[in-house]
Amino acid sequence: MAKVASSLLAAFLPQALPSSVPETEPSRSVSRPQKVITMEEVSWHDSANDCWIIIYDRVYDVTGFLQEHPGGDELLLEYAGREASGAFRGAGHSVSAVRSLDKFWIGELPINERIFRKQGGLK
């Protein structure tokens, strides 16, 4: 009888439970940009038609987000083509705002130009 019960339980359990638990955070290993972009290259992208910013040594193309930014496009354009970590930190962005950056992430600064991180982690 115990054998039958355990067989039924084994047959029923995989269907009753989800195959995977949803993650609370997006995976950092999925579609991670490998492109190295210099500060000089970022500086060329400094307009409303082509707006890149640097936040914590990562390069983001926020051109398509300018009109959607809750604080207005002028705040982002002030840092177009430049380092914006201090302004980003000072604005007190929510956790969801920080996570939303991933969709704009296009590359990282070369190791010798990084301010906040060394390869493999924080300073």
PDB file of N, CA and C in Angstrom, residues 68-120:
ATOM      1  N   GLU A  68      10.627  59.041 -22.123  1.00  0.00           N
ATOM      2  CA  GLU A  68       9.915  58.296 -21.076  1.00  0.00           C
ATOM      3  C   GLU A  68      10.459  58.566 -19.678  1.00  0.00           C
ATOM      4  N   HIS A  69      11.625  59.163 -19.579  1.00  0.00           N
ATOM      5  CA  HIS A  69      12.249  59.373 -18.273  1.00  0.00           C
ATOM      6  C   HIS A  69      11.345  60.238 -17.388  1.00  0.00           C
ATOM      7  N   PRO A  70      10.981  59.729 -16.201  1.00  0.00           N
ATOM      8  CA  PRO A  70      10.059  60.468 -15.330  1.00  0.00           C
ATOM      9  C   PRO A  70      10.537  61.872 -14.949  1.00  0.00           C
ATOM     10  N   GLY A  71      11.842  62.062 -14.895  1.00  0.00           N
ATOM     11  CA  GLY A  71      12.387  63.372 -14.537  1.00  0.00           C
ATOM     12  C   GLY A  71      12.577  64.295 -15.731  1.00  0.00           C
ATOM     13  N   GLY A  72      12.218  63.818 -16.912  1.00  0.00           N
ATOM     14  CA  GLY A  72      12.368  64.616 -18.118  1.00  0.00           C
ATOM     15  C   GLY A  72      13.666  64.306 -18.852  1.00  0.00           C
ATOM     16  N   ASP A  73      13.653  64.544 -20.154  1.00  0.00           N
ATOM     17  CA  ASP A  73      14.822  64.229 -20.970  1.00  0.00           C
ATOM     18  C   ASP A  73      16.014  65.134 -20.676  1.00  0.00           C
ATOM     19  N   GLU A  74      15.757  66.360 -20.207  1.00  0.00           N
ATOM     20  CA  GLU A  74      16.871  67.276 -19.960  1.00  0.00           C
ATOM     21  C   GLU A  74      17.830  66.779 -18.884  1.00  0.00           C
ATOM     22  N   LEU A  75      17.315  66.012 -17.932  1.00  0.00           N
ATOM     23  CA  LEU A  75      18.203  65.448 -16.905  1.00  0.00           C
ATOM     24  C   LEU A  75      19.186  64.450 -17.503  1.00  0.00           C
ATOM     25  N   LEU A  76      18.698  63.603 -18.382  1.00  0.00           N
ATOM     26  CA  LEU A  76      19.588  62.640 -19.035  1.00  0.00           C
ATOM     27  C   LEU A  76      20.525  63.342 -20.011  1.00  0.00           C
ATOM     28  N   LEU A  77      19.996  64.305 -20.739  1.00  0.00           N
ATOM     29  CA  LEU A  77      20.824  65.000 -21.739  1.00  0.00           C
ATOM     30  C   LEU A  77      21.962  65.789 -21.091  1.00  0.00           C
ATOM     31  N   GLU A  78      21.775  66.212 -19.857  1.00  0.00           N
ATOM     32  CA  GLU A  78      22.847  66.907 -19.137  1.00  0.00           C
ATOM     33  C   GLU A  78      24.084  66.023 -18.997  1.00  0.00           C
ATOM     34  N   TYR A  79      23.876  64.709 -18.973  1.00  0.00           N
ATOM     35  CA  TYR A  79      24.983  63.756 -18.825  1.00  0.00           C
ATOM     36  C   TYR A  79      25.257  62.963 -20.095  1.00  0.00           C
ATOM     37  N   ALA A  80      24.657  63.347 -21.190  1.00  0.00           N
ATOM     38  CA  ALA A  80      24.859  62.637 -22.453  1.00  0.00           C
ATOM     39  C   ALA A  80      26.333  62.619 -22.823  1.00  0.00           C
ATOM     40  N   GLY A  81      26.847  61.433 -23.113  1.00  0.00           N
ATOM     41  CA  GLY A  81      28.250  61.291 -23.486  1.00  0.00           C
ATOM     42  C   GLY A  81      29.213  61.377 -22.319  1.00  0.00           C
ATOM     43  N   ARG A  82      28.681  61.280 -21.085  1.00  0.00           N
ATOM     44  CA  ARG A  82      29.545  61.458 -19.907  1.00  0.00           C
ATOM     45  C   ARG A  82      29.217  60.460 -18.797  1.00  0.00           C
ATOM     46  N   GLU A  83      30.014  60.531 -17.758  1.00  0.00           N
ATOM     47  CA  GLU A  83      29.852  59.756 -16.538  1.00  0.00           C
ATOM     48  C   GLU A  83      28.680  60.352 -15.746  1.00  0.00           C
ATOM     49  N   ALA A  84      27.732  59.498 -15.328  1.00  0.00           N
ATOM     50  CA  ALA A  84      26.530  59.983 -14.653  1.00  0.00           C
ATOM     51  C   ALA A  84      26.239  59.259 -13.334  1.00  0.00           C
ATOM     52  N   SER A  85      27.201  58.525 -12.802  1.00  0.00           N
ATOM     53  CA  SER A  85      26.961  57.720 -11.599  1.00  0.00           C
ATOM     54  C   SER A  85      26.538  58.561 -10.405  1.00  0.00           C
ATOM     55  N   GLY A  86      27.216  59.668 -10.174  1.00  0.00           N
ATOM     56  CA  GLY A  86      26.884  60.527  -9.034  1.00  0.00           C
ATOM     57  C   GLY A  86      25.467  61.061  -9.119  1.00  0.00           C
ATOM     58  N   ALA A  87      25.067  61.507 -10.293  1.00  0.00           N
ATOM     59  CA  ALA A  87      23.716  62.029 -10.480  1.00  0.00           C
ATOM     60  C   ALA A  87      22.682  60.915 -10.317  1.00  0.00           C
ATOM     61  N   PHE A  88      22.995  59.741 -10.847  1.00  0.00           N
ATOM     62  CA  PHE A  88      22.084  58.605 -10.733  1.00  0.00           C
ATOM     63  C   PHE A  88      21.905  58.219  -9.275  1.00  0.00           C
ATOM     64  N   ARG A  89      22.992  58.121  -8.549  1.00  0.00           N
ATOM     65  CA  ARG A  89      22.946  57.763  -7.134  1.00  0.00           C
ATOM     66  C   ARG A  89      22.213  58.840  -6.339  1.00  0.00           C
ATOM     67  N   GLY A  90      22.500  60.098  -6.623  1.00  0.00           N
ATOM     68  CA  GLY A  90      21.904  61.209  -5.892  1.00  0.00           C
ATOM     69  C   GLY A  90      20.411  61.358  -6.107  1.00  0.00           C
ATOM     70  N   ALA A  91      19.896  60.828  -7.202  1.00  0.00           N
ATOM     71  CA  ALA A  91      18.467  60.949  -7.505  1.00  0.00           C
ATOM     72  C   ALA A  91      17.612  59.986  -6.683  1.00  0.00           C
ATOM     73  N   GLY A  92      18.240  59.040  -6.022  1.00  0.00           N
ATOM     74  CA  GLY A  92      17.499  58.093  -5.187  1.00  0.00           C
ATOM     75  C   GLY A  92      16.568  57.196  -5.976  1.00  0.00           C
ATOM     76  N   HIS A  93      17.073  56.610  -7.041  1.00  0.00           N
ATOM     77  CA  HIS A  93      16.257  55.736  -7.890  1.00  0.00           C
ATOM     78  C   HIS A  93      15.791  54.496  -7.136  1.00  0.00           C
ATOM     79  N   SER A  94      14.626  54.011  -7.518  1.00  0.00           N
ATOM     80  CA  SER A  94      14.055  52.800  -6.928  1.00  0.00           C
ATOM     81  C   SER A  94      14.815  51.571  -7.417  1.00  0.00           C
ATOM     82  N   VAL A  95      14.568  50.453  -6.759  1.00  0.00           N
ATOM     83  CA  VAL A  95      15.172  49.188  -7.163  1.00  0.00           C
ATOM     84  C   VAL A  95      14.722  48.830  -8.581  1.00  0.00           C
ATOM     85  N   SER A  96      13.462  49.076  -8.897  1.00  0.00           N
ATOM     86  CA  SER A  96      12.989  48.741 -10.245  1.00  0.00           C
ATOM     87  C   SER A  96      13.653  49.633 -11.294  1.00  0.00           C
ATOM     88  N   ALA A  97      13.949  50.882 -10.956  1.00  0.00           N
ATOM     89  CA  ALA A  97      14.654  51.763 -11.899  1.00  0.00           C
ATOM     90  C   ALA A  97      16.066  51.249 -12.147  1.00  0.00           C
ATOM     91  N   VAL A  98      16.717  50.793 -11.096  1.00  0.00           N
ATOM     92  CA  VAL A  98      18.067  50.242 -11.233  1.00  0.00           C
ATOM     93  C   VAL A  98      18.031  48.997 -12.107  1.00  0.00           C
ATOM     94  N   ARG A  99      17.069  48.127 -11.876  1.00  0.00           N
ATOM     95  CA  ARG A  99      16.946  46.895 -12.676  1.00  0.00           C
ATOM     96  C   ARG A  99      16.612  47.201 -14.134  1.00  0.00           C
ATOM     97  N   SER A 100      15.851  48.264 -14.365  1.00  0.00           N
ATOM     98  CA  SER A 100      15.453  48.589 -15.741  1.00  0.00           C
ATOM     99  C   SER A 100      16.637  49.037 -16.595  1.00  0.00           C
ATOM    100  N   LEU A 101      17.737  49.413 -15.960  1.00  0.00           N
ATOM    101  CA  LEU A 101      18.932  49.811 -16.711  1.00  0.00           C
ATOM    102  C   LEU A 101      19.439  48.693 -17.618  1.00  0.00           C
ATOM    103  N   ASP A 102      19.251  47.454 -17.217  1.00  0.00           N
ATOM    104  CA  ASP A 102      19.783  46.318 -17.985  1.00  0.00           C
ATOM    105  C   ASP A 102      19.373  46.345 -19.447  1.00  0.00           C
ATOM    106  N   LYS A 103      18.157  46.783 -19.720  1.00  0.00           N
ATOM    107  CA  LYS A 103      17.703  46.766 -21.118  1.00  0.00           C
ATOM    108  C   LYS A 103      18.395  47.818 -21.978  1.00  0.00           C
ATOM    109  N   PHE A 104      19.088  48.774 -21.361  1.00  0.00           N
ATOM    110  CA  PHE A 104      19.805  49.813 -22.102  1.00  0.00           C
ATOM    111  C   PHE A 104      21.318  49.589 -22.108  1.00  0.00           C
ATOM    112  N   TRP A 105      21.774  48.565 -21.396  1.00  0.00           N
ATOM    113  CA  TRP A 105      23.196  48.272 -21.233  1.00  0.00           C
ATOM    114  C   TRP A 105      23.792  47.781 -22.543  1.00  0.00           C
ATOM    115  N   ILE A 106      24.811  48.485 -23.029  1.00  0.00           N
ATOM    116  CA  ILE A 106      25.427  48.105 -24.306  1.00  0.00           C
ATOM    117  C   ILE A 106      26.903  47.735 -24.176  1.00  0.00           C
ATOM    118  N   GLY A 107      27.527  48.001 -23.044  1.00  0.00           N
ATOM    119  CA  GLY A 107      28.934  47.649 -22.881  1.00  0.00           C
ATOM    120  C   GLY A 107      29.503  48.176 -21.583  1.00  0.00           C
ATOM    121  N   GLU A 108      30.817  48.008 -21.442  1.00  0.00           N
ATOM    122  CA  GLU A 108      31.530  48.444 -20.245  1.00  0.00           C
ATOM    123  C   GLU A 108      32.770  49.218 -20.633  1.00  0.00           C
ATOM    124  N   LEU A 109      33.216  50.053 -19.722  1.00  0.00           N
ATOM    125  CA  LEU A 109      34.469  50.758 -19.942  1.00  0.00           C
ATOM    126  C   LEU A 109      35.633  49.775 -19.872  1.00  0.00           C
ATOM    127  N   PRO A 110      36.727  50.080 -20.568  1.00  0.00           N
ATOM    128  CA  PRO A 110      37.922  49.239 -20.414  1.00  0.00           C
ATOM    129  C   PRO A 110      38.426  49.319 -18.970  1.00  0.00           C
ATOM    130  N   ILE A 111      39.081  48.286 -18.543  1.00  0.00           N
ATOM    131  CA  ILE A 111      39.547  48.211 -17.152  1.00  0.00           C
ATOM    132  C   ILE A 111      40.335  49.452 -16.740  1.00  0.00           C
ATOM    133  N   ASN A 112      41.193  49.955 -17.618  1.00  0.00           N
ATOM    134  CA  ASN A 112      42.032  51.098 -17.247  1.00  0.00           C
ATOM    135  C   ASN A 112      41.257  52.420 -17.160  1.00  0.00           C
ATOM    136  N   GLU A 113      39.999  52.451 -17.589  1.00  0.00           N
ATOM    137  CA  GLU A 113      39.181  53.662 -17.497  1.00  0.00           C
ATOM    138  C   GLU A 113      38.087  53.562 -16.435  1.00  0.00           C
ATOM    139  N   ARG A 114      37.993  52.424 -15.782  1.00  0.00           N
ATOM    140  CA  ARG A 114      36.938  52.229 -14.786  1.00  0.00           C
ATOM    141  C   ARG A 114      37.225  53.027 -13.526  1.00  0.00           C
ATOM    142  N   ILE A 115      36.154  53.554 -12.972  1.00  0.00           N
ATOM    143  CA  ILE A 115      36.244  54.341 -11.752  1.00  0.00           C
ATOM    144  C   ILE A 115      35.785  53.519 -10.547  1.00  0.00           C
ATOM    145  N   PHE A 116      34.731  52.741 -10.727  1.00  0.00           N
ATOM    146  CA  PHE A 116      34.076  52.082  -9.604  1.00  0.00           C
ATOM    147  C   PHE A 116      34.405  50.617  -9.428  1.00  0.00           C
ATOM    148  N   ARG A 117      34.763  49.921 -10.495  1.00  0.00           N
ATOM    149  CA  ARG A 117      34.956  48.479 -10.399  1.00  0.00           C
ATOM    150  C   ARG A 117      36.235  48.045 -11.078  1.00  0.00           C
ATOM    151  N   LYS A 118      36.768  46.997 -10.555  1.00  0.00           N
ATOM    152  CA  LYS A 118      37.825  46.286 -11.257  1.00  0.00           C
ATOM    153  C   LYS A 118      37.167  45.073 -11.878  1.00  0.00           C
ATOM    154  N   GLN A 119      37.817  44.434 -12.807  1.00  0.00           N
ATOM    155  CA  GLN A 119      37.239  43.244 -13.412  1.00  0.00           C
ATOM    156  C   GLN A 119      36.927  42.226 -12.320  1.00  0.00           C
ATOM    157  N   GLY A 120      35.708  41.740 -12.334  1.00  0.00           N
ATOM    158  CA  GLY A 120      35.322  40.719 -11.372  1.00  0.00           C
ATOM    159  C   GLY A 120      34.672  41.247 -10.107  1.00  0.00           C
TER     160      GLY A 120
END
